Amino acid sequence: MNIMDFNVKKLAADAGTFLSRAVQFTEEKLGQAEKTELDAHLENLLSKAECTKLWTEKIMKQTEVLLQPNPNARIEEFVYEKLDRKAPSRMNNPELLGQYMIDAGNEFGPGTAYGNALIKCGETQKRIGTADRELIQTSAINFLTPLRNFIEGDYKTITKERKLLQNKRLDLDAAKTRLKKAKVAEARAASEQEVRITQSEFDRQAEITRLLLEGISSTHAHHLRCLNDFVEAQMTYYAQCYQYMLDLQKQLGSFPSTFLSNNNQSSSTPVQSVSTPSVLASASASLPSVSNSIVTSGISELKSSSGSRKARVLYDYDAANSSELSLLADEVITVYSIPGMDSDWLMGERGNQKGKVPITYLELLN
């Protein structure tokens, strides 16, 4: 027998098997043939696998949306990933906002209160953007990749073996149907032999499928560890963001009361500081503070000398405690620095009153 004859016979046998399965499947749907049911344990395992696949896909897709809300950016990353190429680096939203703030602050003038504040806010936004990138990278490696590996790897293997089990089951039931229809003794003997063979193949495939499905419990345990990693990455990210904003708030001081009402009148309700949650406080204790890199040359000279200067108050300011001095917009006070004072504050005097004042509320006079 040459290779061509062998291939022809194999194709004919495959076609016969396919036809037999199709007939059996159709008769089962029409209620004209009996169907071998899987045992309850195997059915439960199959149901658990389908449920795991369904929710893993939903969680994975929504996590991707959370980490990258821009659908066009997600599509671009997907294309580059399939091409096995690195996507071009672009500024994320916090970084872009930070850059705009810094550019605006430089345009308005770093020596002005508003320009100075914009620059500080912009630097903080860029730090948040960096933390955002770290969250995305860590989450992709420790959380999204394991979920995707299950969908594209383990579950595909389960699906393949499950389909093979279905075919073996159709072969078994088709053989049983032929056995029932066999009238001649010789035909019955052949049909019985076929039933024994197909039953053995079905049992073997059912065992293979069962072993694979029982691995779903291990998958859940692995995904639990990955979920813990994701939560830890989020906790680190939010702790960083909180610390950055806390440092920024310290630099800016309390917000001017004139910004709190539309008619530019003072508000009687002071802005409350955000309390530090214990979890975030402990997680962020070792995070770096935002440096105060923007000071005017006049203030730098004042701090380096022992003299005093006159300064005009830009905005109303309500003292937060007895060590600070309340201010009224457009009044002129005397300011000076003392050793060890925080870089964002000066000592202010108005007649017999004195106390700390934030430098962002002042304009030094010549």
CSV table of C-alpha atoms in Angstrom, one decimal:
chain,number,residue,atom,x,y,z
A,1,MET,CA,0.0,0.0,0.0
A,2,ASN,CA,1.5,3.3,-1.0
A,3,ILE,CA,1.2,6.6,0.9
A,4,MET,CA,-1.5,7.9,-1.3
A,5,ASP,CA,-3.7,4.9,-0.8
A,6,PHE,CA,-3.2,5.2,3.0
A,7,ASN,CA,-4.1,8.8,3.0
A,8,VAL,CA,-7.3,8.2,1.0
A,9,LYS,CA,-8.4,5.5,3.4
A,10,LYS,CA,-7.6,7.7,6.4
A,11,LEU,CA,-9.6,10.5,4.9
A,12,ALA,CA,-12.5,8.2,4.2
A,13,ALA,CA,-12.4,6.9,7.8
A,14,ASP,CA,-12.3,10.4,9.2
A,15,ALA,CA,-15.2,11.4,7.0
A,16,GLY,CA,-17.2,8.4,8.3
A,17,THR,CA,-16.4,9.2,11.9
A,18,PHE,CA,-17.5,12.9,11.4
A,19,LEU,CA,-20.7,11.8,9.7
A,20,SER,CA,-21.4,9.3,12.5
A,21,ARG,CA,-20.9,12.0,15.1
A,22,ALA,CA,-23.1,14.5,13.2
A,23,VAL,CA,-25.9,11.9,12.9
A,24,GLN,CA,-25.7,11.1,16.6
A,25,PHE,CA,-25.6,14.8,17.7
A,26,THR,CA,-28.7,15.6,15.5
A,27,GLU,CA,-30.7,12.6,16.8
A,28,GLU,CA,-29.9,13.6,20.4
A,29,LYS,CA,-31.2,17.2,19.7
A,30,LEU,CA,-34.3,15.7,18.2
A,31,GLY,CA,-34.8,13.4,21.1
A,32,GLN,CA,-34.4,10.3,18.9
A,33,ALA,CA,-31.2,8.9,20.5
A,34,GLU,CA,-30.0,8.4,24.1
A,35,LYS,CA,-27.1,10.4,25.4
A,36,THR,CA,-24.4,9.3,27.9
A,37,GLU,CA,-24.4,11.8,30.8
A,38,LEU,CA,-21.2,12.9,32.5
A,39,ASP,CA,-20.9,12.2,36.2
A,40,ALA,CA,-22.0,15.0,38.6
A,41,HIS,CA,-18.4,15.7,39.8
A,42,LEU,CA,-17.2,16.2,36.2
A,43,GLU,CA,-20.1,18.5,35.4
A,44,ASN,CA,-19.4,20.6,38.5
A,45,LEU,CA,-15.8,20.9,37.5
A,46,LEU,CA,-16.8,22.0,34.0
A,47,SER,CA,-19.1,24.6,35.4
A,48,LYS,CA,-16.4,25.9,37.7
A,49,ALA,CA,-14.0,26.2,34.8
A,50,GLU,CA,-16.5,28.1,32.7
A,51,CYS,CA,-17.3,30.4,35.6
A,52,THR,CA,-13.6,31.0,36.2
A,53,LYS,CA,-13.0,31.9,32.6
A,54,LEU,CA,-15.9,34.2,32.4
A,55,TRP,CA,-15.1,36.3,35.5
A,56,THR,CA,-11.3,36.2,34.8
A,57,GLU,CA,-12.0,37.8,31.4
A,58,LYS,CA,-14.3,40.5,32.9
A,59,ILE,CA,-11.8,41.3,35.7
A,60,MET,CA,-8.9,41.4,33.3
A,61,LYS,CA,-10.6,43.7,30.8
A,62,GLN,CA,-11.9,46.1,33.5
A,63,THR,CA,-8.5,46.3,35.2
A,64,GLU,CA,-7.1,47.3,31.8
A,65,VAL,CA,-9.7,50.0,31.6
A,66,LEU,CA,-8.9,51.2,35.1
A,67,LEU,CA,-5.2,51.4,34.5
A,68,GLN,CA,-5.5,52.9,31.0
A,69,PRO,CA,-8.9,54.7,30.5
A,70,ASN,CA,-8.0,55.8,26.9
A,71,PRO,CA,-9.4,53.1,24.5
A,72,ASN,CA,-7.1,54.3,21.7
A,73,ALA,CA,-4.1,53.9,23.9
A,74,ARG,CA,-5.2,50.4,24.8
A,75,ILE,CA,-5.6,49.4,21.2
A,76,GLU,CA,-2.1,50.9,20.4
A,77,GLU,CA,-0.5,48.9,23.2
A,78,PHE,CA,-2.3,45.7,22.0
A,79,VAL,CA,-1.0,46.2,18.5
A,80,TYR,CA,2.5,46.8,19.6
A,81,GLU,CA,2.4,43.8,21.9
A,82,LYS,CA,1.2,41.5,19.1
A,83,LEU,CA,4.0,42.9,16.9
A,84,ASP,CA,6.5,42.2,19.8
A,85,ARG,CA,7.6,45.9,19.7
A,86,LYS,CA,7.8,48.5,22.4
A,87,ALA,CA,5.1,51.2,22.2
A,88,PRO,CA,6.4,54.8,22.0
A,89,SER,CA,6.7,56.6,25.3
A,90,ARG,CA,4.2,59.4,25.8
A,91,MET,CA,3.2,61.6,28.7
A,92,ASN,CA,0.3,60.3,30.7
A,93,ASN,CA,-2.5,62.7,31.9
A,94,PRO,CA,-1.0,63.8,35.2
A,95,GLU,CA,2.4,64.4,33.6
A,96,LEU,CA,0.8,66.4,30.8
A,97,LEU,CA,-1.2,68.5,33.3
A,98,GLY,CA,2.0,69.0,35.3
A,99,GLN,CA,3.9,70.2,32.3
A,100,TYR,CA,1.1,72.7,31.4
A,101,MET,CA,1.1,74.0,35.0
A,102,ILE,CA,4.9,74.4,35.0
A,103,ASP,CA,4.9,76.2,31.6
A,104,ALA,CA,2.0,78.5,32.8
A,105,GLY,CA,3.8,79.3,36.0
A,106,ASN,CA,7.0,80.2,34.2
A,107,GLU,CA,4.9,82.4,31.8
A,108,PHE,CA,3.2,84.2,34.7
A,109,GLY,CA,6.5,84.5,36.5
A,110,PRO,CA,8.0,82.3,39.2
A,111,GLY,CA,8.2,85.3,41.4
A,112,THR,CA,4.5,85.8,41.6
A,113,ALA,CA,2.4,83.8,44.1
A,114,TYR,CA,0.2,82.3,41.4
A,115,GLY,CA,3.1,81.4,39.1
A,116,ASN,CA,5.1,79.9,42.0
A,117,ALA,CA,2.0,77.8,43.1
A,118,LEU,CA,1.5,76.6,39.6
A,119,ILE,CA,5.1,75.4,39.3
A,120,LYS,CA,4.9,73.5,42.6
A,121,CYS,CA,1.6,71.9,41.6
A,122,GLY,CA,3.0,71.0,38.2
A,123,GLU,CA,6.0,69.3,39.8
A,124,THR,CA,3.7,67.3,42.1
A,125,GLN,CA,1.5,66.3,39.2
A,126,LYS,CA,4.5,65.0,37.3
A,127,ARG,CA,5.5,62.9,40.4
A,128,ILE,CA,2.0,61.5,40.4
A,129,GLY,CA,2.4,60.6,36.7
A,130,THR,CA,5.5,58.7,37.5
A,131,ALA,CA,3.8,56.8,40.3
A,132,ASP,CA,1.0,56.1,37.8
A,133,ARG,CA,3.4,54.5,35.4
A,134,GLU,CA,4.9,52.4,38.2
A,135,LEU,CA,1.4,51.2,39.1
A,136,ILE,CA,0.6,50.2,35.6
A,137,GLN,CA,3.8,48.4,35.1
A,138,THR,CA,3.7,46.5,38.4
A,139,SER,CA,0.0,45.6,37.9
A,140,ALA,CA,0.6,44.3,34.3
A,141,ILE,CA,3.4,42.0,35.4
A,142,ASN,CA,2.0,40.7,38.7
A,143,PHE,CA,-1.8,40.7,38.0
A,144,LEU,CA,-2.8,41.0,34.4
A,145,THR,CA,-0.2,38.7,32.9
A,146,PRO,CA,-1.1,35.7,35.1
A,147,LEU,CA,-4.8,36.2,34.3
A,148,ARG,CA,-4.1,36.4,30.6
A,149,ASN,CA,-1.9,33.3,30.7
A,150,PHE,CA,-4.8,31.4,32.2
A,151,ILE,CA,-7.2,32.5,29.4
A,152,GLU,CA,-4.7,32.0,26.6
A,153,GLY,CA,-3.0,28.9,28.0
A,154,ASP,CA,-4.6,26.7,30.6
A,155,TYR,CA,-8.2,27.3,29.6
A,156,LYS,CA,-7.4,26.7,25.9
A,157,THR,CA,-6.0,23.3,26.8
A,158,ILE,CA,-9.1,22.6,28.9
A,159,THR,CA,-11.3,23.6,25.9
A,160,LYS,CA,-9.4,21.3,23.6
A,161,GLU,CA,-9.6,18.3,25.9
A,162,ARG,CA,-13.3,19.0,26.6
A,163,LYS,CA,-14.1,19.0,22.9
A,164,LEU,CA,-12.2,15.8,22.5
A,165,LEU,CA,-14.3,14.3,25.3
A,166,GLN,CA,-17.4,15.4,23.6
A,167,ASN,CA,-16.3,13.6,20.4
A,168,LYS,CA,-15.5,10.4,22.4
A,169,ARG,CA,-18.9,10.6,24.0
A,170,LEU,CA,-20.6,10.9,20.6
A,171,ASP,CA,-18.5,7.9,19.3
A,172,LEU,CA,-19.6,5.8,22.3
A,173,ASP,CA,-23.3,6.7,21.9
A,174,ALA,CA,-23.2,6.1,18.2
A,175,ALA,CA,-21.7,2.7,18.8
A,176,LYS,CA,-24.5,1.9,21.4
A,177,THR,CA,-27.1,2.9,18.8
A,178,ARG,CA,-25.6,0.6,16.2
A,179,LEU,CA,-25.5,-2.2,18.8
A,180,LYS,CA,-29.2,-1.7,19.4
A,181,LYS,CA,-30.0,-1.9,15.7
A,182,ALA,CA,-27.8,-4.9,15.0
A,183,LYS,CA,-29.9,-8.1,14.3
A,184,VAL,CA,-27.4,-10.6,13.0
A,185,ALA,CA,-25.2,-12.2,15.6
A,186,GLU,CA,-22.0,-11.4,13.7
A,187,ALA,CA,-23.0,-7.7,13.5
A,188,ARG,CA,-23.9,-7.7,17.2
A,189,ALA,CA,-20.5,-9.1,18.2
A,190,ALA,CA,-18.7,-6.5,16.1
A,191,SER,CA,-20.9,-3.7,17.7
A,192,GLU,CA,-20.2,-5.0,21.2
A,193,GLN,CA,-16.5,-4.9,20.5
A,194,GLU,CA,-16.9,-1.3,19.2
A,195,VAL,CA,-18.8,-0.3,22.3
A,196,ARG,CA,-16.1,-1.7,24.6
A,197,ILE,CA,-13.4,0.2,22.6
A,198,THR,CA,-15.3,3.5,22.5
A,199,GLN,CA,-16.2,3.1,26.2
A,200,SER,CA,-12.6,2.7,27.1
A,201,GLU,CA,-11.5,5.7,25.1
A,202,PHE,CA,-14.3,7.8,26.6
A,203,ASP,CA,-13.3,6.8,30.2
A,204,ARG,CA,-9.7,7.6,29.5
A,205,GLN,CA,-10.5,11.0,28.0
A,206,ALA,CA,-12.9,11.8,30.9
A,207,GLU,CA,-10.1,11.1,33.3
A,208,ILE,CA,-7.7,13.4,31.4
A,209,THR,CA,-10.3,16.2,31.4
A,210,ARG,CA,-11.1,15.7,35.1
A,211,LEU,CA,-7.4,16.0,36.1
A,212,LEU,CA,-7.1,19.2,34.1
A,213,LEU,CA,-10.3,20.7,35.6
A,214,GLU,CA,-9.2,19.9,39.1
A,215,GLY,CA,-6.3,22.2,38.5
A,216,ILE,CA,-8.7,25.1,38.6
A,217,SER,CA,-8.4,25.2,42.4
A,218,SER,CA,-4.7,25.7,42.0
A,219,THR,CA,-5.4,28.5,39.5
A,220,HIS,CA,-7.7,30.2,42.1
A,221,ALA,CA,-4.9,30.0,44.7
A,222,HIS,CA,-2.4,31.5,42.2
A,223,HIS,CA,-4.8,34.3,41.2
A,224,LEU,CA,-5.4,35.1,44.9
A,225,ARG,CA,-1.6,35.7,45.4
A,226,CYS,CA,-1.7,37.9,42.3
A,227,LEU,CA,-4.7,39.8,43.7
A,228,ASN,CA,-2.7,40.5,46.9
A,229,ASP,CA,0.1,41.9,44.7
A,230,PHE,CA,-2.3,44.1,42.9
A,231,VAL,CA,-3.8,45.4,46.1
A,232,GLU,CA,-0.3,46.1,47.5
A,233,ALA,CA,0.6,48.0,44.3
A,234,GLN,CA,-2.5,50.1,44.6
A,235,MET,CA,-1.8,50.8,48.2
A,236,THR,CA,1.7,52.0,47.4
A,237,TYR,CA,0.4,54.2,44.6
A,238,TYR,CA,-2.3,55.9,46.7
A,239,ALA,CA,0.1,56.3,49.6
A,240,GLN,CA,2.6,58.0,47.3
A,241,CYS,CA,-0.1,60.3,45.8
A,242,TYR,CA,-1.3,61.2,49.3
A,243,GLN,CA,2.2,62.0,50.5
A,244,TYR,CA,2.9,64.1,47.4
A,245,MET,CA,-0.3,66.1,47.9
A,246,LEU,CA,0.3,66.4,51.7
A,247,ASP,CA,3.8,67.9,51.0
A,248,LEU,CA,2.3,70.2,48.4
A,249,GLN,CA,-0.3,71.4,50.8
A,250,LYS,CA,2.4,72.2,53.3
A,251,GLN,CA,4.3,74.2,50.7
A,252,LEU,CA,1.2,76.2,49.6
A,253,GLY,CA,-0.2,76.7,53.1
A,254,SER,CA,-3.9,76.9,53.6
A,255,PHE,CA,-5.8,78.0,50.5
A,256,PRO,CA,-6.6,81.7,50.4
A,257,SER,CA,-10.1,82.4,51.7
A,258,THR,CA,-10.7,84.8,48.7
A,259,PHE,CA,-10.6,81.7,46.4
A,260,LEU,CA,-13.4,80.0,48.4
A,261,SER,CA,-16.3,82.3,47.3
A,262,ASN,CA,-17.3,83.7,44.0
A,263,ASN,CA,-17.7,87.2,45.2
A,264,ASN,CA,-14.1,87.3,46.6
A,265,GLN,CA,-15.3,87.9,50.1
A,266,SER,CA,-13.7,86.2,53.1
A,267,SER,CA,-15.2,82.9,54.1
A,268,SER,CA,-15.8,82.4,57.8
A,269,THR,CA,-15.2,78.6,57.5
A,270,PRO,CA,-11.5,77.7,57.3
A,271,VAL,CA,-10.4,75.0,54.9
A,272,GLN,CA,-9.9,71.8,56.8
A,273,SER,CA,-6.8,69.7,56.3
A,274,VAL,CA,-7.2,66.2,55.2
A,275,SER,CA,-6.6,63.7,58.0
A,276,THR,CA,-4.1,61.0,57.4
A,277,PRO,CA,-5.5,57.5,57.3
A,278,SER,CA,-3.4,55.2,59.5
A,279,VAL,CA,-2.8,52.7,56.7
A,280,LEU,CA,-1.6,55.3,54.3
A,281,ALA,CA,0.4,57.1,56.9
A,282,SER,CA,2.4,54.0,57.8
A,283,ALA,CA,2.7,53.0,54.1
A,284,SER,CA,3.9,56.5,53.1
A,285,ALA,CA,6.2,57.3,56.0
A,286,SER,CA,9.4,56.6,54.0
A,287,LEU,CA,8.3,58.2,50.8
A,288,PRO,CA,10.3,61.3,49.6
A,289,SER,CA,8.8,64.7,50.1
A,290,VAL,CA,8.3,67.2,47.3
A,291,SER,CA,11.2,69.7,47.4
A,292,ASN,CA,10.6,73.4,47.5
A,293,SER,CA,12.8,74.4,44.6
A,294,ILE,CA,11.0,77.6,43.6
A,295,VAL,CA,11.8,80.8,45.7
A,296,THR,CA,12.2,84.3,44.5
A,297,SER,CA,15.6,85.9,44.5
A,298,GLY,CA,14.4,88.6,46.9
A,299,ILE,CA,13.2,86.1,49.5
A,300,SER,CA,16.4,84.1,49.1
A,301,GLU,CA,18.4,87.3,49.9
A,302,LEU,CA,16.2,88.1,52.8
A,303,LYS,CA,16.6,84.6,54.3
A,304,SER,CA,20.4,84.8,53.9
A,305,SER,CA,20.6,88.2,55.7
A,306,SER,CA,19.6,89.4,59.1
A,307,GLY,CA,17.7,92.4,57.9
A,308,SER,CA,14.0,93.0,57.3
A,309,ARG,CA,11.8,94.1,54.3
A,310,LYS,CA,8.4,95.5,53.7
A,311,ALA,CA,6.0,93.2,51.9
A,312,ARG,CA,2.5,93.7,50.5
A,313,VAL,CA,0.0,91.0,51.3
A,314,LEU,CA,-1.6,89.4,48.1
A,315,TYR,CA,-4.5,87.5,49.7
A,316,ASP,CA,-6.4,87.2,52.9
A,317,TYR,CA,-4.9,84.6,55.2
A,318,ASP,CA,-6.5,83.1,58.4
A,319,ALA,CA,-3.9,82.0,61.0
A,320,ALA,CA,-4.1,78.3,61.7
A,321,ASN,CA,-2.7,78.6,65.2
A,322,SER,CA,-1.3,81.1,67.6
A,323,SER,CA,2.2,81.0,66.1
A,324,GLU,CA,0.9,82.4,62.8
A,325,LEU,CA,-0.2,85.9,61.8
A,326,SER,CA,-3.5,86.6,60.1
A,327,LEU,CA,-3.3,88.7,57.0
A,328,LEU,CA,-5.5,91.1,55.0
A,329,ALA,CA,-5.1,91.6,51.3
A,330,ASP,CA,-3.2,94.7,50.2
A,331,GLU,CA,-1.9,95.6,53.7
A,332,VAL,CA,1.8,96.1,54.1
A,333,ILE,CA,3.8,94.3,56.8
A,334,THR,CA,7.4,93.9,57.9
A,335,VAL,CA,8.9,90.5,57.2
A,336,TYR,CA,12.2,88.9,58.2
A,337,SER,CA,13.7,85.4,58.6
A,338,ILE,CA,15.0,83.7,61.7
A,339,PRO,CA,17.4,80.7,61.8
A,340,GLY,CA,15.8,77.3,61.5
A,341,MET,CA,12.6,78.5,60.0
A,342,ASP,CA,10.8,76.5,57.3
A,343,SER,CA,11.7,77.6,53.8
A,344,ASP,CA,8.1,78.4,52.9
A,345,TRP,CA,7.6,80.8,55.9
A,346,LEU,CA,8.8,84.2,57.1
A,347,MET,CA,8.2,86.1,60.4
A,348,GLY,CA,5.7,88.9,59.9
A,349,GLU,CA,5.1,92.0,62.0
A,350,ARG,CA,2.2,94.4,62.1
A,351,GLY,CA,2.5,96.9,64.9
A,352,ASN,CA,2.7,94.9,68.2
A,353,GLN,CA,1.5,91.7,66.4
A,354,LYS,CA,3.9,89.2,64.9
A,355,GLY,CA,3.8,85.6,63.7
A,356,LYS,CA,4.7,83.2,60.9
A,357,VAL,CA,3.3,84.1,57.4
A,358,PRO,CA,3.5,82.0,54.2
A,359,ILE,CA,5.8,83.5,51.5
A,360,THR,CA,3.3,82.7,48.7
A,361,TYR,CA,1.0,85.3,50.1
A,362,LEU,CA,3.6,88.1,49.9
A,363,GLU,CA,5.1,90.4,47.4
A,364,LEU,CA,8.4,92.0,48.6
A,365,LEU,CA,8.6,95.7,48.1
A,366,ASN,CA,11.7,97.6,47.1
